[in-house]
XYZ file of C-alpha atoms in Angstrom:
774
model
C 54.848 155.390 90.490
C 58.061 157.231 89.633
C 58.238 155.503 86.240
C 54.629 156.411 85.462
C 55.273 160.073 86.312
C 58.424 160.035 84.187
C 56.499 158.561 81.240
C 53.756 161.192 81.651
C 56.354 164.004 81.564
C 57.841 162.541 78.352
C 54.412 162.434 76.705
C 53.605 166.001 77.735
C 56.928 167.204 76.368
C 56.580 165.313 73.062
C 55.936 167.236 69.833
C 52.707 167.034 67.869
C 54.020 164.535 65.294
C 54.893 162.040 68.003
C 51.426 162.336 69.537
C 49.813 161.710 66.121
C 51.897 158.518 65.644
C 50.886 157.206 69.045
C 47.224 157.981 68.437
C 47.192 156.488 64.939
C 48.648 153.025 65.770
C 46.905 150.395 67.860
C 48.725 148.014 70.217
C 48.078 144.642 68.479
C 50.144 142.482 70.859
C 48.496 143.611 74.088
C 47.930 139.993 75.251
C 51.583 139.099 74.733
C 52.668 142.262 76.541
C 50.409 141.412 79.468
C 51.830 137.903 79.743
C 55.426 139.047 79.474
C 54.889 141.770 82.100
C 53.780 139.260 84.749
C 56.254 137.335 86.862
C 54.345 134.062 86.567
C 54.700 130.902 84.518
C 53.306 131.219 81.002
C 49.845 129.590 81.110
C 49.883 128.905 77.374
C 53.469 128.455 76.134
C 52.369 126.922 72.831
C 50.338 130.007 71.906
C 53.213 132.269 72.892
C 55.604 130.317 70.705
C 53.218 130.372 67.716
C 52.665 134.091 68.216
C 56.391 134.772 68.240
C 57.077 132.580 65.212
C 54.334 134.379 63.247
C 56.154 137.688 63.665
C 58.173 139.130 60.798
C 61.435 138.973 62.770
C 61.000 136.102 65.274
C 64.683 135.361 65.982
C 67.792 137.445 66.621
C 71.366 137.343 65.403
C 74.576 138.845 66.677
C 75.016 142.298 65.163
C 78.685 141.639 64.457
C 77.792 138.441 62.579
C 75.754 140.398 60.007
C 78.916 142.010 58.690
C 81.246 139.061 59.105
C 78.927 136.677 57.211
C 77.707 139.415 54.785
C 74.039 138.678 55.399
C 71.755 140.663 53.031
C 69.886 143.537 54.651
C 66.543 142.163 53.457
C 66.795 139.390 56.066
C 67.464 141.603 59.113
C 65.674 144.475 60.832
C 67.204 147.884 60.273
C 67.172 148.720 63.985
C 68.642 146.502 66.680
C 66.901 144.673 69.494
C 66.353 147.158 72.302
C 65.967 144.391 74.891
C 69.341 142.730 74.275
C 72.723 144.253 73.634
C 74.427 143.463 70.315
C 71.418 141.522 68.973
C 69.424 142.289 65.800
C 66.057 140.701 64.942
C 65.993 138.694 61.695
C 63.712 136.468 59.616
C 63.531 132.698 59.747
C 64.804 132.620 56.160
C 68.152 133.852 57.506
C 68.900 130.306 58.676
C 68.328 128.871 55.183
C 70.489 131.588 53.644
C 73.306 130.857 56.082
C 73.194 127.108 55.418
C 73.292 127.648 51.657
C 75.913 130.405 51.483
C 78.266 130.023 54.443
C 81.537 128.148 54.328
C 81.626 124.586 55.571
C 82.810 124.426 59.181
C 86.207 122.980 59.947
C 86.530 119.368 60.995
C 87.281 120.404 64.561
C 84.071 122.440 64.719
C 82.088 119.533 63.256
C 83.437 117.260 65.976
C 82.434 119.740 68.670
C 78.930 120.105 67.222
C 78.527 116.366 66.864
C 79.766 115.798 70.400
C 77.413 118.384 71.881
C 74.384 117.263 69.872
C 75.030 113.502 69.921
C 72.134 112.672 72.246
C 69.724 114.865 70.257
C 70.913 113.346 66.979
C 70.331 109.862 68.402
C 66.761 110.759 69.371
C 66.113 112.295 65.962
C 67.379 109.178 64.201
C 65.014 107.042 66.264
C 62.065 109.239 65.252
C 63.043 109.286 61.564
C 63.452 105.496 61.387
C 59.951 104.792 62.715
C 57.496 103.372 60.193
C 55.057 106.278 60.169
C 53.482 105.470 56.811
C 52.083 102.176 58.140
C 50.538 103.806 61.214
C 46.740 103.890 61.550
C 44.598 105.428 64.277
C 41.306 104.533 65.891
C 38.963 106.549 68.096
C 38.955 105.105 71.617
C 39.214 105.992 75.281
C 42.766 105.824 76.550
C 43.650 105.580 80.218
C 47.032 106.934 81.237
C 49.140 106.245 84.304
C 51.366 108.921 85.802
C 54.845 107.449 86.230
C 58.332 108.801 86.862
C 60.184 108.463 83.573
C 63.841 109.085 82.704
C 63.671 111.573 79.839
C 67.420 111.212 79.291
C 68.005 107.481 79.803
C 71.628 106.454 80.296
C 73.261 103.236 79.158
C 74.982 102.916 82.509
C 73.751 103.806 85.965
C 76.135 106.136 87.802
C 75.464 106.856 91.475
C 75.090 110.528 92.346
C 78.056 110.481 94.729
C 80.388 109.194 91.986
C 79.523 111.708 89.245
C 81.953 114.466 90.256
C 84.870 112.076 91.002
C 84.120 110.322 87.702
C 84.276 113.557 85.720
C 87.495 114.502 87.503
C 88.974 111.136 86.573
C 87.908 111.324 82.913
C 89.127 114.892 82.452
C 92.385 114.210 84.269
C 91.986 116.935 86.899
C 92.201 114.664 89.957
C 96.024 114.859 90.243
C 98.186 111.828 89.684
C 97.203 109.673 92.670
C 93.976 107.658 92.574
C 92.044 108.699 95.650
C 88.518 107.830 94.380
C 87.774 104.200 93.634
C 85.880 104.652 90.358
C 84.830 101.457 88.499
C 86.791 101.232 85.274
C 83.641 100.305 83.297
C 82.045 103.656 84.189
C 85.162 105.543 83.055
C 85.245 103.637 79.760
C 81.542 104.262 79.164
C 81.829 108.023 79.664
C 84.890 108.196 77.432
C 83.238 106.136 74.709
C 79.748 107.657 74.742
C 80.318 111.281 75.734
C 83.894 112.031 74.657
C 84.044 109.912 71.497
C 84.235 113.036 69.316
C 87.137 114.527 71.260
C 85.509 117.909 71.800
C 87.569 118.619 74.931
C 90.461 120.586 73.316
C 88.061 123.076 71.706
C 85.965 123.940 74.744
C 86.736 125.494 78.111
C 86.948 123.126 81.074
C 83.955 124.634 82.968
C 81.774 124.176 79.867
C 82.947 120.600 79.486
C 82.129 119.805 83.120
C 78.689 121.406 82.778
C 78.007 119.523 79.540
C 79.078 116.143 80.931
C 77.141 116.728 84.145
C 74.012 117.440 82.107
C 74.495 114.304 80.009
C 74.897 112.198 83.158
C 71.586 113.490 84.533
C 68.717 111.143 83.695
C 66.203 113.991 84.184
C 63.305 112.132 85.776
C 59.843 113.615 85.224
C 56.321 112.551 86.193
C 54.568 112.007 82.860
C 51.245 110.480 81.799
C 52.195 107.353 79.859
C 51.007 103.859 79.127
C 52.561 101.302 81.514
C 55.590 99.617 79.974
C 55.871 101.963 76.993
C 59.137 101.677 75.110
C 61.576 104.474 76.009
C 62.155 105.063 72.283
C 58.470 105.847 71.797
C 58.206 108.151 74.801
C 59.690 110.790 72.498
C 56.606 110.617 70.269
C 53.994 109.337 72.693
C 51.930 112.492 72.063
C 51.626 111.430 68.421
C 50.775 107.804 69.205
C 48.171 108.109 71.893
C 45.842 110.759 73.304
C 42.838 110.539 75.659
C 40.427 110.317 72.702
C 42.401 108.306 70.128
C 45.206 105.797 69.877
C 47.441 104.267 67.231
C 46.289 100.860 66.049
C 48.418 97.984 67.363
C 49.735 100.222 70.133
C 50.636 96.994 71.920
C 53.602 96.653 69.573
C 54.955 99.931 70.923
C 54.598 99.010 74.586
C 55.980 95.518 74.104
C 58.441 94.341 76.682
C 60.784 93.030 73.973
C 62.659 96.330 73.764
C 64.051 95.771 77.243
C 64.294 92.005 77.222
C 67.903 91.016 77.590
C 68.396 87.292 77.253
C 72.054 87.591 78.213
C 71.223 89.303 81.523
C 68.396 86.838 82.163
C 70.773 83.912 81.589
C 73.263 85.380 84.078
C 70.470 85.857 86.636
C 69.466 82.201 86.218
C 73.076 81.190 86.910
C 73.117 83.363 90.054
C 69.922 81.687 91.271
C 71.573 78.292 90.712
C 74.500 79.446 92.877
C 72.067 80.571 95.593
C 70.324 77.179 95.495
C 73.692 75.471 95.797
C 75.673 77.697 98.181
C 73.286 80.251 99.700
C 73.960 84.000 99.563
C 77.119 84.205 101.675
C 79.404 85.281 98.813
C 76.737 86.367 96.353
C 77.597 90.093 96.479
C 81.239 89.367 95.714
C 80.246 87.025 92.875
C 77.822 89.513 91.299
C 80.428 92.286 91.533
C 82.840 90.150 89.501
C 80.403 89.433 86.653
C 80.768 91.554 83.533
C 78.879 91.631 80.241
C 80.794 93.197 77.370
C 83.272 94.506 79.984
C 80.514 96.308 81.939
C 79.355 95.158 85.350
C 76.120 93.211 85.623
C 74.647 95.841 87.961
C 74.847 98.373 85.119
C 72.317 96.318 83.155
C 69.861 95.272 85.872
C 67.839 98.487 86.135
C 67.441 98.755 82.353
C 66.447 95.123 81.846
C 62.796 94.113 81.817
C 61.950 92.759 85.238
C 61.037 89.136 84.659
C 60.966 86.756 87.604
C 64.658 85.840 87.345
C 65.879 89.437 87.081
C 63.537 90.448 89.897
C 64.911 87.717 92.192
C 68.527 88.826 91.651
C 67.605 92.497 92.180
C 65.827 91.554 95.410
C 68.894 89.608 96.607
C 71.039 92.699 95.950
C 68.503 94.916 97.782
C 67.572 96.764 94.584
C 64.037 98.222 94.444
C 61.636 95.799 92.736
C 57.972 95.806 91.787
C 55.340 93.228 92.641
C 54.711 92.679 88.925
C 53.687 89.175 87.801
C 53.130 88.405 84.117
C 50.797 85.801 82.670
C 50.482 86.067 78.924
C 49.844 89.675 77.925
C 48.380 90.602 81.327
C 50.502 92.200 84.035
C 49.399 91.671 87.656
C 50.445 93.772 90.644
C 49.307 92.129 93.903
C 49.230 94.218 97.056
C 51.164 92.822 99.972
C 48.866 91.517 102.743
C 48.974 89.038 105.591
C 48.784 85.813 103.624
C 49.964 82.267 104.046
C 51.453 80.315 101.168
C 51.228 76.540 100.918
C 52.868 74.327 98.328
C 50.669 71.754 96.605
C 51.097 69.340 93.707
C 48.980 68.518 90.704
C 48.130 64.988 89.627
C 51.026 65.286 87.164
C 53.450 66.078 89.995
C 53.949 69.807 89.277
C 54.336 71.963 92.396
C 52.474 75.255 92.685
C 51.791 77.775 95.448
C 48.327 78.389 96.846
C 47.594 81.560 98.783
C 45.409 81.348 101.873
C 43.873 84.680 102.818
C 42.254 87.574 100.956
C 44.449 89.314 98.403
C 43.810 92.395 96.266
C 45.421 92.377 92.828
C 45.588 95.150 90.216
C 46.109 94.234 86.566
C 46.574 95.830 83.158
C 46.365 94.561 79.593
C 47.334 97.214 77.046
C 44.862 100.065 77.720
C 42.548 98.050 79.966
C 42.973 98.202 83.731
C 41.217 96.683 86.691
C 41.516 94.917 90.022
C 40.068 91.888 91.791
C 40.065 90.379 95.255
C 40.323 86.636 95.740
C 40.574 84.145 98.553
C 42.376 81.004 97.464
C 40.739 80.019 94.133
C 37.566 82.067 94.597
C 37.324 85.535 93.001
C 34.988 87.707 95.100
C 35.153 91.112 93.375
C 36.274 91.981 89.825
C 36.319 95.537 88.434
C 37.336 96.137 84.790
C 37.566 99.454 82.947
C 35.470 99.912 79.817
C 36.977 97.824 76.998
C 36.147 95.583 74.064
C 34.699 92.033 74.454
C 37.869 90.431 73.017
C 39.886 91.986 75.832
C 37.626 90.326 78.418
C 38.132 86.983 76.670
C 41.909 87.488 77.021
C 42.078 88.761 80.601
C 39.743 86.329 82.373
C 41.773 83.126 81.590
C 44.891 84.895 82.873
C 43.101 85.815 86.126
C 41.976 82.198 86.526
C 45.567 80.974 86.105
C 46.817 83.626 88.563
C 44.389 82.214 91.165
C 45.473 78.613 90.305
C 41.899 77.624 89.425
C 41.675 73.947 88.469
C 45.368 73.221 88.916
C 44.965 70.170 91.174
C 43.411 67.858 88.580
C 45.763 68.724 85.716
C 48.203 66.104 84.402
C 50.802 68.460 82.871
C 54.434 67.567 83.588
C 55.941 71.077 83.721
C 54.739 74.378 85.173
C 54.803 76.190 81.818
C 52.708 73.495 80.138
C 50.378 73.593 83.167
C 49.787 77.320 82.634
C 49.226 76.948 78.887
C 46.800 74.064 79.388
C 44.730 75.993 81.926
C 44.671 79.151 79.754
C 43.217 77.082 76.900
C 40.700 75.479 79.267
C 39.386 78.771 80.660
C 39.300 80.342 77.199
C 36.981 77.548 76.043
C 34.938 77.521 79.298
C 34.774 81.221 80.098
C 31.196 80.956 81.367
C 32.311 78.693 84.245
C 34.441 81.516 85.627
C 31.336 83.719 86.031
C 29.027 80.872 87.019
C 26.604 81.450 84.102
C 25.664 79.514 80.975
C 27.225 80.203 77.584
C 24.104 81.937 76.177
C 24.098 84.528 78.973
C 27.811 85.154 78.517
C 27.427 85.671 74.749
C 24.562 88.094 75.326
C 26.601 90.088 77.844
C 29.626 90.343 75.556
C 27.419 91.299 72.607
C 25.769 94.154 74.525
C 28.765 95.143 76.683
C 29.855 98.188 74.666
C 26.323 99.537 74.320
C 25.584 98.940 78.019
C 28.705 100.881 78.997
C 29.659 101.601 82.590
C 27.734 99.614 85.184
C 27.242 96.418 83.178
C 27.681 93.324 85.374
C 27.919 89.575 85.032
C 28.701 87.308 87.964
C 31.250 89.039 90.184
C 32.501 91.345 87.362
C 31.462 94.961 86.888
C 32.445 97.378 84.116
C 33.611 100.694 85.591
C 34.691 104.095 84.211
C 38.326 103.890 85.209
C 40.690 102.146 87.616
C 43.663 103.971 89.110
C 46.400 101.476 88.291
C 49.856 101.897 89.786
C 52.919 99.788 90.517
C 54.238 99.611 94.050
C 57.989 99.617 94.566
C 59.506 97.511 97.343
C 63.056 97.830 98.604
C 65.223 96.244 101.294
C 63.546 92.849 101.077
C 65.296 90.193 103.120
C 65.878 86.662 101.911
C 64.715 83.702 103.965
C 65.289 80.799 101.606
C 63.299 80.264 99.469
C 61.155 83.326 100.268
C 61.681 87.073 99.938
C 59.954 88.895 102.787
C 59.062 92.482 103.572
C 59.985 94.324 106.761
C 56.575 93.254 108.146
C 57.606 89.615 107.678
C 55.107 89.166 104.834
C 56.088 86.881 101.962
C 56.741 88.975 98.838
C 57.782 86.266 96.375
C 59.433 82.879 96.127
C 62.817 82.213 94.569
C 61.892 80.994 91.051
C 62.681 77.524 89.839
C 65.493 77.407 87.242
C 66.787 74.852 84.786
C 70.165 73.233 85.303
C 71.314 73.389 81.688
C 71.350 77.086 80.839
C 74.404 78.334 78.951
C 75.615 81.913 79.222
C 76.669 84.054 76.286
C 80.311 84.492 75.246
C 80.085 88.163 76.289
C 79.743 87.125 79.964
C 82.948 87.073 81.991
C 83.930 86.675 85.645
C 87.104 86.035 87.603
C 85.321 84.512 90.606
C 85.944 80.791 90.948
C 82.325 80.125 91.983
C 81.033 81.491 88.678
C 83.650 79.827 86.496
C 81.527 76.751 85.791
C 78.668 78.945 84.482
C 80.761 80.688 81.809
C 80.438 79.834 78.141
C 82.590 76.778 77.281
C 84.821 78.835 74.973
C 85.351 81.568 77.575
C 85.963 78.954 80.246
C 88.766 77.153 78.421
C 90.508 80.404 77.420
C 90.439 81.749 80.997
C 91.832 78.505 82.404
C 94.712 78.404 79.921
C 95.600 82.023 80.676
C 95.367 81.480 84.410
C 97.527 78.344 84.500
C 100.138 79.904 82.196
C 101.102 82.110 85.158
C 101.434 79.070 87.424
C 103.660 76.856 85.286
C 105.978 75.789 88.149
C 103.016 74.675 90.230
C 101.411 72.815 87.301
C 104.710 71.034 86.566
C 104.938 69.965 90.207
C 101.360 68.687 90.190
C 101.989 66.650 87.030
C 105.152 65.170 88.525
C 103.200 64.095 91.622
C 100.295 62.829 89.461
C 97.871 65.245 91.131
C 95.377 66.204 88.481
C 93.272 69.289 87.876
C 90.324 69.865 90.237
C 87.565 70.353 87.679
C 85.525 73.000 89.515
C 84.844 74.680 86.186
C 83.246 71.473 84.859
C 85.292 71.541 81.656
C 84.775 67.814 81.133
C 81.022 68.357 81.312
C 81.183 69.759 77.757
C 82.692 66.544 76.426
C 80.249 63.736 75.576
C 80.102 60.958 78.165
C 81.267 58.330 75.673
C 84.484 60.278 74.988
C 85.130 61.634 78.483
C 87.343 58.827 79.819
C 89.312 58.803 76.560
C 89.911 62.565 76.849
C 91.135 62.201 80.452
C 93.534 59.443 79.480
C 94.992 61.354 76.505
C 95.256 64.600 78.489
C 97.215 62.924 81.309
C 99.551 61.236 78.854
C 100.117 64.590 77.098
C 100.900 66.328 80.419
C 103.518 63.719 81.324
C 105.006 63.874 77.833
C 105.303 67.672 77.647
C 106.393 68.296 81.254
C 109.915 66.862 80.854
C 112.195 65.071 78.454
C 112.909 65.837 74.804
C 109.317 66.951 74.084
C 109.073 69.475 76.911
C 106.567 72.275 76.188
C 105.028 73.986 79.173
C 102.276 75.635 77.104
C 101.151 72.262 75.789
C 101.332 70.826 79.298
C 99.113 73.589 80.676
C 96.598 73.236 77.841
C 96.239 69.500 78.415
C 96.241 69.759 82.226
C 92.764 71.325 82.427
C 91.276 68.109 80.982
C 92.883 65.769 83.531
C 90.187 66.381 86.151
C 87.839 63.923 87.819
C 88.761 60.274 88.153
C 86.977 58.238 85.481
C 85.245 54.999 86.386
C 87.586 53.186 84.061
C 90.325 54.581 81.820
C 89.336 53.582 78.304
C 91.748 51.757 76.033
C 90.134 53.224 72.932
C 91.882 55.942 70.974
C 90.180 58.915 69.363
C 92.252 61.374 67.365
C 89.926 64.338 67.917
C 87.864 64.896 71.076
C 84.545 66.797 70.670
C 84.238 69.762 73.050
C 81.049 71.835 72.888
C 80.951 73.014 69.255
C 84.719 72.579 68.752
C 87.189 69.689 68.601
C 90.364 69.167 70.593
C 93.467 67.250 69.607
C 95.983 66.519 72.371
C 98.695 65.993 69.753
C 98.713 69.786 69.317
C 99.693 69.591 65.663
C 100.213 72.843 63.787
C 97.757 71.901 61.019
C 94.913 71.511 63.494
C 92.963 74.728 62.862
C 90.632 74.302 65.811
C 93.048 73.992 68.714
C 96.613 74.864 67.821
C 99.973 75.620 69.423
C 102.252 77.290 66.878
C 105.895 76.415 67.508
C 107.547 79.689 66.545
C 109.397 82.504 68.250
C 106.388 83.922 70.044
C 104.892 80.605 71.176
C 101.260 81.542 70.610
C 98.365 79.371 71.777
C 95.224 79.499 69.614
C 91.707 78.285 70.306
C 89.176 78.281 67.445
C 91.559 80.468 65.433
C 91.606 83.071 68.223
C 94.817 83.771 70.105
C 94.561 82.770 73.769
C 97.992 83.605 75.091
C 101.411 84.379 73.741
C 104.727 85.744 74.825
C 103.500 89.105 73.509
C 100.191 88.986 75.377
C 99.598 91.551 78.072
C 99.909 90.318 81.620
C 96.455 90.392 83.171
C 97.388 90.386 86.835
C 94.926 92.310 89.024
C 97.665 94.399 90.669
C 96.731 98.059 91.178
C 100.291 99.097 90.362
C 102.190 97.281 87.616
C 105.181 95.623 89.256
C 106.458 93.727 86.244
C 106.027 89.971 86.287
C 106.087 89.992 90.057
C 107.631 91.986 92.870
C 111.061 90.568 91.903
C 111.550 92.140 88.446
C 111.812 95.721 87.263
C 111.154 96.761 83.658
C 112.503 99.422 81.321
C 111.003 99.929 77.872
C 113.435 99.984 74.917
C 112.994 100.478 71.176
C 115.355 97.807 69.912
C 116.694 94.610 71.406
C 120.201 94.745 72.894
C 122.518 92.321 71.147
C 124.715 91.463 74.131
C 121.741 90.836 76.504
C 120.092 87.430 76.360
C 116.439 87.366 75.202
C 113.973 85.167 77.140
C 110.184 84.671 76.949
C 108.202 85.828 79.956
C 107.099 82.271 80.828
C 110.771 81.237 81.189
C 111.492 84.206 83.455
C 108.562 83.344 85.696
C 109.472 79.671 85.871
C 113.140 80.334 86.705
C 112.716 83.456 88.874
C 114.156 81.767 91.980
C 117.352 80.630 90.245
C 118.092 83.925 88.438
C 120.912 85.895 90.010
C 120.279 89.266 91.633
C 120.597 92.207 89.191
C 120.831 89.806 86.241
C 119.441 91.415 83.053
C 117.443 89.939 80.170
C 115.293 91.293 77.335
C 111.716 90.209 76.672
C 108.620 91.324 74.771
C 105.246 92.151 76.300
C 102.297 93.369 74.259
C 104.559 94.108 71.276
C 106.889 96.315 73.373
C 110.486 95.322 74.063
C 111.691 95.570 77.678
C 114.898 95.169 79.649
C 114.160 92.997 82.697
C 116.387 93.113 85.776
C 116.112 90.880 88.821
C 115.576 93.031 91.902
C 114.208 91.400 95.054
C 113.506 94.832 96.600
C 111.552 96.172 93.640
C 108.079 95.863 95.238
C 109.352 97.546 98.413
C 110.909 100.409 96.444
C 107.680 101.008 94.497
C 105.583 101.151 97.682
C 108.013 103.606 99.304
C 107.934 105.806 96.206
C 104.146 105.908 96.356
C 104.297 106.847 100.031
C 106.718 109.656 99.238
C 104.389 110.969 96.493
C 101.489 110.993 98.912
C 103.548 112.732 101.574
C 104.809 115.315 99.063
C 101.276 116.042 97.941
C 100.120 116.490 101.540
C 103.090 118.798 102.246
C 102.269 120.877 99.147
C 98.687 121.309 100.278
C 99.888 122.307 103.761
C 102.352 124.840 102.323
C 99.601 126.296 100.119
C 97.297 126.642 103.130
C 100.023 128.399 105.132
C 100.758 130.715 102.235
C 97.067 131.678 101.962
C 96.897 132.354 105.714
C 99.995 134.570 105.642
C 98.685 136.384 102.567
C 95.369 137.159 104.228
C 97.180 138.310 107.389
C 99.387 140.700 105.418
C 96.321 142.124 103.645
C 94.660 142.753 107.009
C 97.813 144.374 108.364
C 98.068 146.649 105.312
C 94.433 147.747 105.603
C 94.952 148.619 109.271
C 98.010 150.825 108.635
C 97.791 154.537 109.437
C 98.233 157.409 106.990
C 101.771 158.012 108.189
C 102.859 154.612 106.901
C 101.188 154.973 103.498
C 104.433 154.499 101.542
C 105.190 151.298 103.434
C 101.736 150.017 102.675
C 102.141 150.652 98.948
C 105.533 148.930 98.965
C 104.100 145.888 100.754
C 101.193 145.743 98.326
C 103.613 145.700 95.394
C 105.583 142.911 97.041
C 102.404 140.994 97.716
C 101.189 141.297 94.124
C 104.529 140.221 92.721
C 104.719 137.199 95.040
C 101.209 136.016 94.196
């Protein structure tokens, strides 16, 4: 009311010219003014944006920038923006002028811009690389499903509780002692993906933390989408599909192939084989040790399409899983109910599960949705949303296979061939599913679109829409071979797996139970590296004729006909290179891993080269052998398939949290050049002779290309641990001293405030002392 009265007084006191201007101009943006004056959410943001863009001066620029960049006056408004300080409205053409006439930014600024806009640039590149010119549309009815979607999908899943410690670790603001146990793969991912442009030195630390925190937020939103739509196409889903039209071949965009990861699936199959063999006692420890491209397996599971193998591993790890079952292009989502599962066999000997009890199942095939209820092999109710006849011809055979119709009398030898055979059968005999003759079925399909909603045949009815959704289940418990819910209802069965799957070379693990499932090349390299740190033990085993326990199944990659020959040659090579004039511990170690299981009969045949997977091995270890070579030079490098396995200059890969040298008995000091009067020894020699080396004896060696002085010190490990303890204690003391200082400072401030007027000079003096001390 006061503002209205003040405005009325201003109008009454205005001169005649001002009144004429107000009376002669109409308020053309009254709707915009009304919207902006209300403290509610804009009901039509698109119209507001278009209205603002259509204005003569839709954007603003810093007033100081007009002079510094010498922007022509024709692009900017003569008066400033009354709503914002130091801002001047300008035309959209100002941006084009600036891009054409301004100086190129410095390289540092480019790096900052690229670092800040990297995610947006990635999304833009995805949109620009889509084949828009080949896209056609058709008028149709599209049915959406509201799902929670990550609008900022991450390549690695970071738990909420680790985000702040992770940022502290990456930015180096967590002091010098590691208090938070952050997985190294997460740190590497953040450094590589978010800090690859090195924008940190040019931005303030609070801005960096805010920027990284925003990039680590997946920003989940409930959006209307097609089930299974590719994350890349979610950016342009509004252009691909709408309630009244859809892009032709939209199935290509919602294909599961974008999230299929054959490497992850292969690892999951190996884990299921371990569960079949050993149970799940150590399965969490095994899974935690598995890495793909140096990232943990768990980082890939949530982003990998949930086939039956991936789903089983996620359920074992207590990850949330869906009830999704795929048959062909149809996705089924059965609802959990009190059912009983029995295992039966076909005439061909293939086992399959039959469900006893009534089950309700939802399904989707591209844009078509529906549900059915069945009891054993009998479908009682079937509801399908309005679709084309060809879609019905596709879905019905898949439903028949889901219900195991006609499985008993099939002679297929495998489960996959059983499914394919029955899909072909029901495609050719679709009328038998509905219990009608072929003429009636053809007439129904011919008139289905014109009949519309309400058309029926057999147990099937065409309906307007079906509310399809996927149910998420978590905390399933495993009762071999079943996964059960908390109500003790069977959720799924552990899938059958083949025994001959081979993992990719990018898969790695240090757990002995997973060693046999590694790629043959990775397996042999890891064994050579591992045994090179246990040379004294290997030499003792060779002397006692105790051969390698082949838990890794190295010999399984050698053909059966050559296996006994390989064992014989490997044992002879171990004996030869373990002592005498031909001693070579690296050669001994390399041959020792092939001395495993006892052959039925040691062959007398001789083969120069032994086939191993896709490589060949020669136990003569000649330098001209390019496949498997030991180069006899100063660095003693072992090569496998032209790739260095281990050398004197290789980094030591011990899993110690603190680097204690070769062991707790040696201390290291980096040097630039070798010392002439100090004897140089390879690290393998130092390890082998550690017990016989005198205390405080010094040598030089080379590790990872860096020269070191090595000194024998039996108390080195103890000294390191005590130093760490002292650092921790010092840090705790510093924090305690800081707390005491803050308490005393606050007390002095209170005392000063409570002083009387008579002691004013003392108060001022104490305040000066306080300010100078702080």
